[in-house]
Amino acid sequence: MSSAFFGESLAGPSPQVLVRLGPVNVYKGAMAFAIEVYSRVFALVCGMLFWLAITTGTELFAALEKLRIGYNLRTSIVMMFRYFSIFDGDYQTIREAEKSRALDLSTIPVYKRPVHFAYYLVPLVMLVIKRALETGAAMESRGFKGTRLYQGMIAKGKETYLTKKYYRMRMIDVVAILMMLAILAVIAVGRFYFGLFMNPFY
Amino acid sequence: MTEKVAVENLWWKYAESDWILKNVSLKVDEGEFVVVVGPNDSGKTTLARSLNSLIPHSVRGDMKGRVTVSGMDTARHGIGDISTKVGMVFDDPESQFILTKVEDELAFGPMNLGLSPEETEERITWALEVTRLKEQIFKEPADLSGGQKQRTAIAATLAMRPEVLILDEPTSMLDPIGKAEVMSVLRELKERQEMTIIVFEHHLDDLVEIADRFMLLYKGEMIREGKTRDFFSDPSFLHERGVRVPEICLVSERLQAEKIVDRVNLTLDETRDSLSKRLRERPPIGLARREIEEQAKPSDEIAIATEGLRFRYPDGTVALRGVDLAIRRGEFIALIGQNGSGKTTLSKTFNGLLRPSGGKVTVFGMDTTKVSTVDLAQKVGYTFQNPDHQLFKGSVKEELEFGLDNLARLGRLDPREKDERVRNAMRTAGIPEGFLGEHPFMLSKGLRQRVAIASILAMQPEVLIIDEPTTGQDMMQSIEVMNFLDALNRLGHTIIVVTHEMWVVAKWARRTVAMLNGKILLDGPTREVFSQSKVLAETFVQPPQITRLAQELGNYGYPPDVMTVNEFYEATKQVIQ
């Protein structure tokens, strides 16, 4: 919205006025700039959702291992994937429990709802802490703290079970990467040598 | 035999607590299968965690004495070293799933050991075979049943090839199928893999058939241990200390005193065979005395009725497929069936938490689709399985007032009634006044459950639904909660219990509804439902052990609807005469 209505300050003035809303001029250039920005954000969000839909926590774990990201950090990141569904399940149950005690947020004005969110947080936080302790104990029992050999394998660049399984480059991966690089090259050449893909209203 | 585990004069206390373990000593030899029993808060989990060195390395507290596993002193070796020798499986199958697929989960341990991909794969294949999880290898946690998740946890531990396997209440959160699956894996590990296994558990019916030795941990002290048969030679001693002794042991103890059987039997087969020798075939008798009287005299008024009730979740899962049910005011009903059979979904339609996709639910004549959840909450109270999901406030008093405040805000309650309702709910639930200022999360699980129920009671619903009231509770706590519900029923409340515990159903529920695949399979007085064991088998639910024994002895005159040890004892005396 700010790009569309206050486009002059962001993208500089353009001579073509799209519409005049009282004292405010909405310029075609600013509108095109706003559309471009929102398209990027939209593409980014869609890309992220697509990535989340097709990537498992373990695949991410293997990828981070290849990047030599610290074991504790990458395990924490993967645990977040696991906890999304558990957290959501707990949240839904707590909502139902509150409804059973005559607290239905849909009956409360929107501006008053934040006060009631605290009632979700108390049990959620307690449950998360409890689960985290249990998960931590399970991880330690499976050798999470005794990983000298494992860390040594990674330091030496050796393949582990997960990287072998999830990080094998297939021909289709190579083709996809080459295609993306080719598209990027075409856009770069078009933009910098032929002036394509520029805002047409400037 | 080589000694695998040795605990010598172990004392342990958590920071700012009293001694939890008091001078505990035990020894477990290679290949032994040992079960440690005891009521909640007796120190079982603490002892389990001290065997794999989580205690003292990951928990703050004071320790005296010595624990050695495979010759390694747990005080001197960290959990990383000990984890190569000792595997541990915890009670909650959900919390111990670390990665996102069964196969990856199994790879986690071997990977930590620094094993090559080839060896890791070999171990995964072996662990999947032992736990019979091959078909689930690519599944994610959400797609697994509770039993499959727990078997995955066992497989993930086995993949590390531990010399000792410890399981801390592995079946406490599972349905009957899940329990049977885990027991079958334990049997396999004992008989074919000859692994050293230590199980901490409340459910002993199946373990008495597998275990070599039992130990009783009571108030932090190891007060009895012995070979399985010796350990159960005095069932009353165990029963009085809160151990849920198999009904077979309790009844055969009484029959032994009458010289009807020679010894305390451990299994159903043993008891059937020993009684068969004393009896001759005859038609079934009627029981002279029923321990559980059909004392519930519900009124004719229908509290809840469903007609052709169907329910489909947003993901397309069909949970209810045309349920017709009428519940009268004042009934005590048990809803039984496997996970996924539809019993929780059905109970949630009673108070409007779920609205029917088809058909109709009426609560005291009100169509639930036309009444708000708030209005239904005043008629039908719902208590969830885990009390931690339903405690929102900073003190017990505020917790009990929570629902009342909401009703007052909506103009459905005169705020002046609040104090009296809170006092009544506390009195009925047996919560001492001294706990009013306590934070609910600081209470024991049994008390938290009472607070959760009391907070619903304060709203004075006519119907009370309780989902799995005995999960995670020991025998004494379970009896306490169920007696409390029974007392409420006698006060006129309609009680609906969703449960997997058949001994609870047999003892307290007057009517039982068995569900299968979203439909009602059986509905009737509990005795009648349990007497139809062949039909009940379709739900994978087994009647209590004592009922099954009577049914197996049906040719000798036993009625098929025996439900308690006392009834079986009385029936035996009649049959013998």
PDB file of N, CA, C and O in Angstrom, chain B residues 397-439:
ATOM      1  N   LYS B 397      -7.777 -21.933  43.206  1.00  0.00           N
ATOM      2  CA  LYS B 397      -9.012 -21.159  43.369  1.00  0.00           C
ATOM      3  C   LYS B 397      -9.399 -20.487  42.039  1.00  0.00           C
ATOM      4  O   LYS B 397     -10.547 -20.568  41.607  1.00  0.00           O
ATOM      5  N   GLU B 398      -8.422 -19.830  41.431  1.00  0.00           N
ATOM      6  CA  GLU B 398      -8.709 -19.161  40.143  1.00  0.00           C
ATOM      7  C   GLU B 398      -9.138 -20.173  39.086  1.00  0.00           C
ATOM      8  O   GLU B 398      -9.970 -19.881  38.231  1.00  0.00           O
ATOM      9  N   GLU B 399      -8.541 -21.341  39.174  1.00  0.00           N
ATOM     10  CA  GLU B 399      -8.863 -22.385  38.200  1.00  0.00           C
ATOM     11  C   GLU B 399     -10.330 -22.786  38.339  1.00  0.00           C
ATOM     12  O   GLU B 399     -11.032 -22.926  37.344  1.00  0.00           O
ATOM     13  N   LEU B 400     -10.777 -22.955  39.568  1.00  0.00           N
ATOM     14  CA  LEU B 400     -12.164 -23.355  39.802  1.00  0.00           C
ATOM     15  C   LEU B 400     -13.128 -22.233  39.417  1.00  0.00           C
ATOM     16  O   LEU B 400     -14.288 -22.477  39.070  1.00  0.00           O
ATOM     17  N   GLU B 401     -12.636 -21.003  39.503  1.00  0.00           N
ATOM     18  CA  GLU B 401     -13.506 -19.854  39.179  1.00  0.00           C
ATOM     19  C   GLU B 401     -13.538 -19.551  37.681  1.00  0.00           C
ATOM     20  O   GLU B 401     -14.387 -18.795  37.218  1.00  0.00           O
ATOM     21  N   PHE B 402     -12.605 -20.145  36.942  1.00  0.00           N
ATOM     22  CA  PHE B 402     -12.428 -19.769  35.531  1.00  0.00           C
ATOM     23  C   PHE B 402     -13.731 -19.883  34.722  1.00  0.00           C
ATOM     24  O   PHE B 402     -14.176 -18.933  34.083  1.00  0.00           O
ATOM     25  N   GLY B 403     -14.343 -21.068  34.780  1.00  0.00           N
ATOM     26  CA  GLY B 403     -15.573 -21.286  34.019  1.00  0.00           C
ATOM     27  C   GLY B 403     -16.696 -20.388  34.519  1.00  0.00           C
ATOM     28  O   GLY B 403     -17.493 -19.861  33.728  1.00  0.00           O
ATOM     29  N   LEU B 404     -16.749 -20.192  35.846  1.00  0.00           N
ATOM     30  CA  LEU B 404     -17.809 -19.369  36.440  1.00  0.00           C
ATOM     31  C   LEU B 404     -17.666 -17.907  36.017  1.00  0.00           C
ATOM     32  O   LEU B 404     -18.656 -17.223  35.737  1.00  0.00           O
ATOM     33  N   ASP B 405     -16.419 -17.438  35.962  1.00  0.00           N
ATOM     34  CA  ASP B 405     -16.177 -16.065  35.501  1.00  0.00           C
ATOM     35  C   ASP B 405     -16.680 -15.882  34.074  1.00  0.00           C
ATOM     36  O   ASP B 405     -17.262 -14.851  33.715  1.00  0.00           O
ATOM     37  N   ASN B 406     -16.412 -16.902  33.244  1.00  0.00           N
ATOM     38  CA  ASN B 406     -16.868 -16.819  31.852  1.00  0.00           C
ATOM     39  C   ASN B 406     -18.389 -16.786  31.773  1.00  0.00           C
ATOM     40  O   ASN B 406     -18.958 -16.031  30.985  1.00  0.00           O
ATOM     41  N   LEU B 407     -19.022 -17.592  32.610  1.00  0.00           N
ATOM     42  CA  LEU B 407     -20.497 -17.601  32.608  1.00  0.00           C
ATOM     43  C   LEU B 407     -21.039 -16.263  33.113  1.00  0.00           C
ATOM     44  O   LEU B 407     -22.002 -15.721  32.559  1.00  0.00           O
ATOM     45  N   ALA B 408     -20.383 -15.711  34.145  1.00  0.00           N
ATOM     46  CA  ALA B 408     -20.838 -14.429  34.701  1.00  0.00           C
ATOM     47  C   ALA B 408     -20.662 -13.320  33.659  1.00  0.00           C
ATOM     48  O   ALA B 408     -21.533 -12.459  33.496  1.00  0.00           O
ATOM     49  N   ARG B 409     -19.554 -13.367  32.930  1.00  0.00           N
ATOM     50  CA  ARG B 409     -19.288 -12.345  31.903  1.00  0.00           C
ATOM     51  C   ARG B 409     -20.379 -12.361  30.825  1.00  0.00           C
ATOM     52  O   ARG B 409     -20.753 -11.338  30.273  1.00  0.00           O
ATOM     53  N   LEU B 410     -20.887 -13.594  30.549  1.00  0.00           N
ATOM     54  CA  LEU B 410     -21.912 -13.720  29.517  1.00  0.00           C
ATOM     55  C   LEU B 410     -23.322 -13.537  30.087  1.00  0.00           C
ATOM     56  O   LEU B 410     -24.317 -13.734  29.398  1.00  0.00           O
ATOM     57  N   GLY B 411     -23.372 -13.235  31.392  1.00  0.00           N
ATOM     58  CA  GLY B 411     -24.684 -12.997  32.018  1.00  0.00           C
ATOM     59  C   GLY B 411     -25.438 -14.272  32.307  1.00  0.00           C
ATOM     60  O   GLY B 411     -26.652 -14.270  32.516  1.00  0.00           O
ATOM     61  N   ARG B 412     -24.743 -15.424  32.299  1.00  0.00           N
ATOM     62  CA  ARG B 412     -25.423 -16.710  32.539  1.00  0.00           C
ATOM     63  C   ARG B 412     -25.340 -17.118  34.014  1.00  0.00           C
ATOM     64  O   ARG B 412     -25.818 -18.181  34.382  1.00  0.00           O
ATOM     65  N   LEU B 413     -24.662 -16.303  34.828  1.00  0.00           N
ATOM     66  CA  LEU B 413     -24.502 -16.669  36.242  1.00  0.00           C
ATOM     67  C   LEU B 413     -24.444 -15.404  37.086  1.00  0.00           C
ATOM     68  O   LEU B 413     -23.811 -14.413  36.702  1.00  0.00           O
ATOM     69  N   ASP B 414     -25.124 -15.455  38.206  1.00  0.00           N
ATOM     70  CA  ASP B 414     -25.047 -14.358  39.163  1.00  0.00           C
ATOM     71  C   ASP B 414     -23.699 -14.465  39.899  1.00  0.00           C
ATOM     72  O   ASP B 414     -23.445 -15.490  40.548  1.00  0.00           O
ATOM     73  N   PRO B 415     -22.825 -13.457  39.787  1.00  0.00           N
ATOM     74  CA  PRO B 415     -21.482 -13.555  40.390  1.00  0.00           C
ATOM     75  C   PRO B 415     -21.520 -13.887  41.878  1.00  0.00           C
ATOM     76  O   PRO B 415     -20.573 -14.444  42.409  1.00  0.00           O
ATOM     77  N   ARG B 416     -22.636 -13.591  42.541  1.00  0.00           N
ATOM     78  CA  ARG B 416     -22.704 -13.888  43.984  1.00  0.00           C
ATOM     79  C   ARG B 416     -22.727 -15.394  44.256  1.00  0.00           C
ATOM     80  O   ARG B 416     -22.469 -15.837  45.364  1.00  0.00           O
ATOM     81  N   GLU B 417     -23.095 -16.182  43.234  1.00  0.00           N
ATOM     82  CA  GLU B 417     -23.151 -17.643  43.415  1.00  0.00           C
ATOM     83  C   GLU B 417     -21.766 -18.283  43.354  1.00  0.00           C
ATOM     84  O   GLU B 417     -21.597 -19.448  43.710  1.00  0.00           O
ATOM     85  N   LYS B 418     -20.782 -17.483  42.880  1.00  0.00           N
ATOM     86  CA  LYS B 418     -19.475 -18.056  42.549  1.00  0.00           C
ATOM     87  C   LYS B 418     -18.818 -18.769  43.739  1.00  0.00           C
ATOM     88  O   LYS B 418     -18.422 -19.936  43.637  1.00  0.00           O
ATOM     89  N   ASP B 419     -18.737 -18.068  44.856  1.00  0.00           N
ATOM     90  CA  ASP B 419     -18.020 -18.621  46.003  1.00  0.00           C
ATOM     91  C   ASP B 419     -18.623 -19.946  46.473  1.00  0.00           C
ATOM     92  O   ASP B 419     -17.900 -20.895  46.771  1.00  0.00           O
ATOM     93  N   GLU B 420     -19.945 -19.977  46.519  1.00  0.00           N
ATOM     94  CA  GLU B 420     -20.592 -21.193  46.995  1.00  0.00           C
ATOM     95  C   GLU B 420     -20.342 -22.359  46.036  1.00  0.00           C
ATOM     96  O   GLU B 420     -20.067 -23.484  46.443  1.00  0.00           O
ATOM     97  N   ARG B 421     -20.399 -22.047  44.737  1.00  0.00           N
ATOM     98  CA  ARG B 421     -20.169 -23.107  43.752  1.00  0.00           C
ATOM     99  C   ARG B 421     -18.736 -23.643  43.869  1.00  0.00           C
ATOM    100  O   ARG B 421     -18.498 -24.844  43.749  1.00  0.00           O
ATOM    101  N   VAL B 422     -17.778 -22.746  44.059  1.00  0.00           N
ATOM    102  CA  VAL B 422     -16.376 -23.171  44.192  1.00  0.00           C
ATOM    103  C   VAL B 422     -16.229 -24.069  45.423  1.00  0.00           C
ATOM    104  O   VAL B 422     -15.591 -25.127  45.364  1.00  0.00           O
ATOM    105  N   ARG B 423     -16.839 -23.638  46.537  1.00  0.00           N
ATOM    106  CA  ARG B 423     -16.733 -24.432  47.765  1.00  0.00           C
ATOM    107  C   ARG B 423     -17.359 -25.819  47.579  1.00  0.00           C
ATOM    108  O   ARG B 423     -16.787 -26.834  47.964  1.00  0.00           O
ATOM    109  N   ASN B 424     -18.530 -25.845  46.917  1.00  0.00           N
ATOM    110  CA  ASN B 424     -19.190 -27.137  46.694  1.00  0.00           C
ATOM    111  C   ASN B 424     -18.338 -28.051  45.822  1.00  0.00           C
ATOM    112  O   ASN B 424     -18.203 -29.243  46.098  1.00  0.00           O
ATOM    113  N   ALA B 425     -17.793 -27.471  44.753  1.00  0.00           N
ATOM    114  CA  ALA B 425     -16.981 -28.279  43.824  1.00  0.00           C
ATOM    115  C   ALA B 425     -15.761 -28.839  44.546  1.00  0.00           C
ATOM    116  O   ALA B 425     -15.392 -30.001  44.367  1.00  0.00           O
ATOM    117  N   MET B 426     -15.145 -28.015  45.383  1.00  0.00           N
ATOM    118  CA  MET B 426     -13.970 -28.462  46.139  1.00  0.00           C
ATOM    119  C   MET B 426     -14.323 -29.593  47.085  1.00  0.00           C
ATOM    120  O   MET B 426     -13.621 -30.591  47.186  1.00  0.00           O
ATOM    121  N   ARG B 427     -15.447 -29.405  47.754  1.00  0.00           N
ATOM    122  CA  ARG B 427     -15.871 -30.415  48.729  1.00  0.00           C
ATOM    123  C   ARG B 427     -16.160 -31.731  48.009  1.00  0.00           C
ATOM    124  O   ARG B 427     -15.702 -32.798  48.408  1.00  0.00           O
ATOM    125  N   THR B 428     -16.911 -31.644  46.907  1.00  0.00           N
ATOM    126  CA  THR B 428     -17.266 -32.860  46.174  1.00  0.00           C
ATOM    127  C   THR B 428     -16.021 -33.562  45.639  1.00  0.00           C
ATOM    128  O   THR B 428     -15.921 -34.784  45.664  1.00  0.00           O
ATOM    129  N   ALA B 429     -15.081 -32.764  45.154  1.00  0.00           N
ATOM    130  CA  ALA B 429     -13.873 -33.360  44.550  1.00  0.00           C
ATOM    131  C   ALA B 429     -12.845 -33.743  45.607  1.00  0.00           C
ATOM    132  O   ALA B 429     -11.825 -34.344  45.278  1.00  0.00           O
ATOM    133  N   GLY B 430     -13.104 -33.391  46.848  1.00  0.00           N
ATOM    134  CA  GLY B 430     -12.167 -33.756  47.917  1.00  0.00           C
ATOM    135  C   GLY B 430     -10.852 -33.009  47.835  1.00  0.00           C
ATOM    136  O   GLY B 430      -9.801 -33.565  48.157  1.00  0.00           O
ATOM    137  N   ILE B 431     -10.902 -31.749  47.402  1.00  0.00           N
ATOM    138  CA  ILE B 431      -9.670 -30.951  47.361  1.00  0.00           C
ATOM    139  C   ILE B 431      -9.554 -30.179  48.678  1.00  0.00           C
ATOM    140  O   ILE B 431     -10.438 -29.378  48.997  1.00  0.00           O
ATOM    141  N   PRO B 432      -8.478 -30.406  49.442  1.00  0.00           N
ATOM    142  CA  PRO B 432      -8.361 -29.710  50.724  1.00  0.00           C
ATOM    143  C   PRO B 432      -8.261 -28.194  50.543  1.00  0.00           C
ATOM    144  O   PRO B 432      -7.683 -27.733  49.548  1.00  0.00           O
ATOM    145  N   GLU B 433      -8.811 -27.460  51.495  1.00  0.00           N
ATOM    146  CA  GLU B 433      -8.810 -25.983  51.403  1.00  0.00           C
ATOM    147  C   GLU B 433      -7.395 -25.421  51.291  1.00  0.00           C
ATOM    148  O   GLU B 433      -7.160 -24.408  50.666  1.00  0.00           O
ATOM    149  N   GLY B 434      -6.459 -26.124  51.912  1.00  0.00           N
ATOM    150  CA  GLY B 434      -5.076 -25.649  51.909  1.00  0.00           C
ATOM    151  C   GLY B 434      -4.460 -25.560  50.528  1.00  0.00           C
ATOM    152  O   GLY B 434      -3.430 -24.913  50.334  1.00  0.00           O
ATOM    153  N   PHE B 435      -5.070 -26.218  49.557  1.00  0.00           N
ATOM    154  CA  PHE B 435      -4.513 -26.220  48.202  1.00  0.00           C
ATOM    155  C   PHE B 435      -5.015 -25.041  47.366  1.00  0.00           C
ATOM    156  O   PHE B 435      -4.579 -24.867  46.236  1.00  0.00           O
ATOM    157  N   LEU B 436      -5.941 -24.245  47.912  1.00  0.00           N
ATOM    158  CA  LEU B 436      -6.571 -23.188  47.108  1.00  0.00           C
ATOM    159  C   LEU B 436      -5.570 -22.217  46.504  1.00  0.00           C
ATOM    160  O   LEU B 436      -5.730 -21.749  45.375  1.00  0.00           O
ATOM    161  N   GLY B 437      -4.522 -21.921  47.249  1.00  0.00           N
ATOM    162  CA  GLY B 437      -3.552 -20.946  46.753  1.00  0.00           C
ATOM    163  C   GLY B 437      -2.428 -21.563  45.943  1.00  0.00           C
ATOM    164  O   GLY B 437      -1.606 -20.856  45.362  1.00  0.00           O
ATOM    165  N   GLU B 438      -2.390 -22.901  45.857  1.00  0.00           N
ATOM    166  CA  GLU B 438      -1.299 -23.581  45.150  1.00  0.00           C
ATOM    167  C   GLU B 438      -1.418 -23.382  43.636  1.00  0.00           C
ATOM    168  O   GLU B 438      -2.527 -23.268  43.106  1.00  0.00           O
ATOM    169  N   HIS B 439      -0.265 -23.383  42.962  1.00  0.00           N
ATOM    170  CA  HIS B 439      -0.310 -23.383  41.494  1.00  0.00           C
ATOM    171  C   HIS B 439      -0.703 -24.779  41.034  1.00  0.00           C
ATOM    172  O   HIS B 439      -0.115 -25.763  41.502  1.00  0.00           O
TER     173      HIS B 439
END
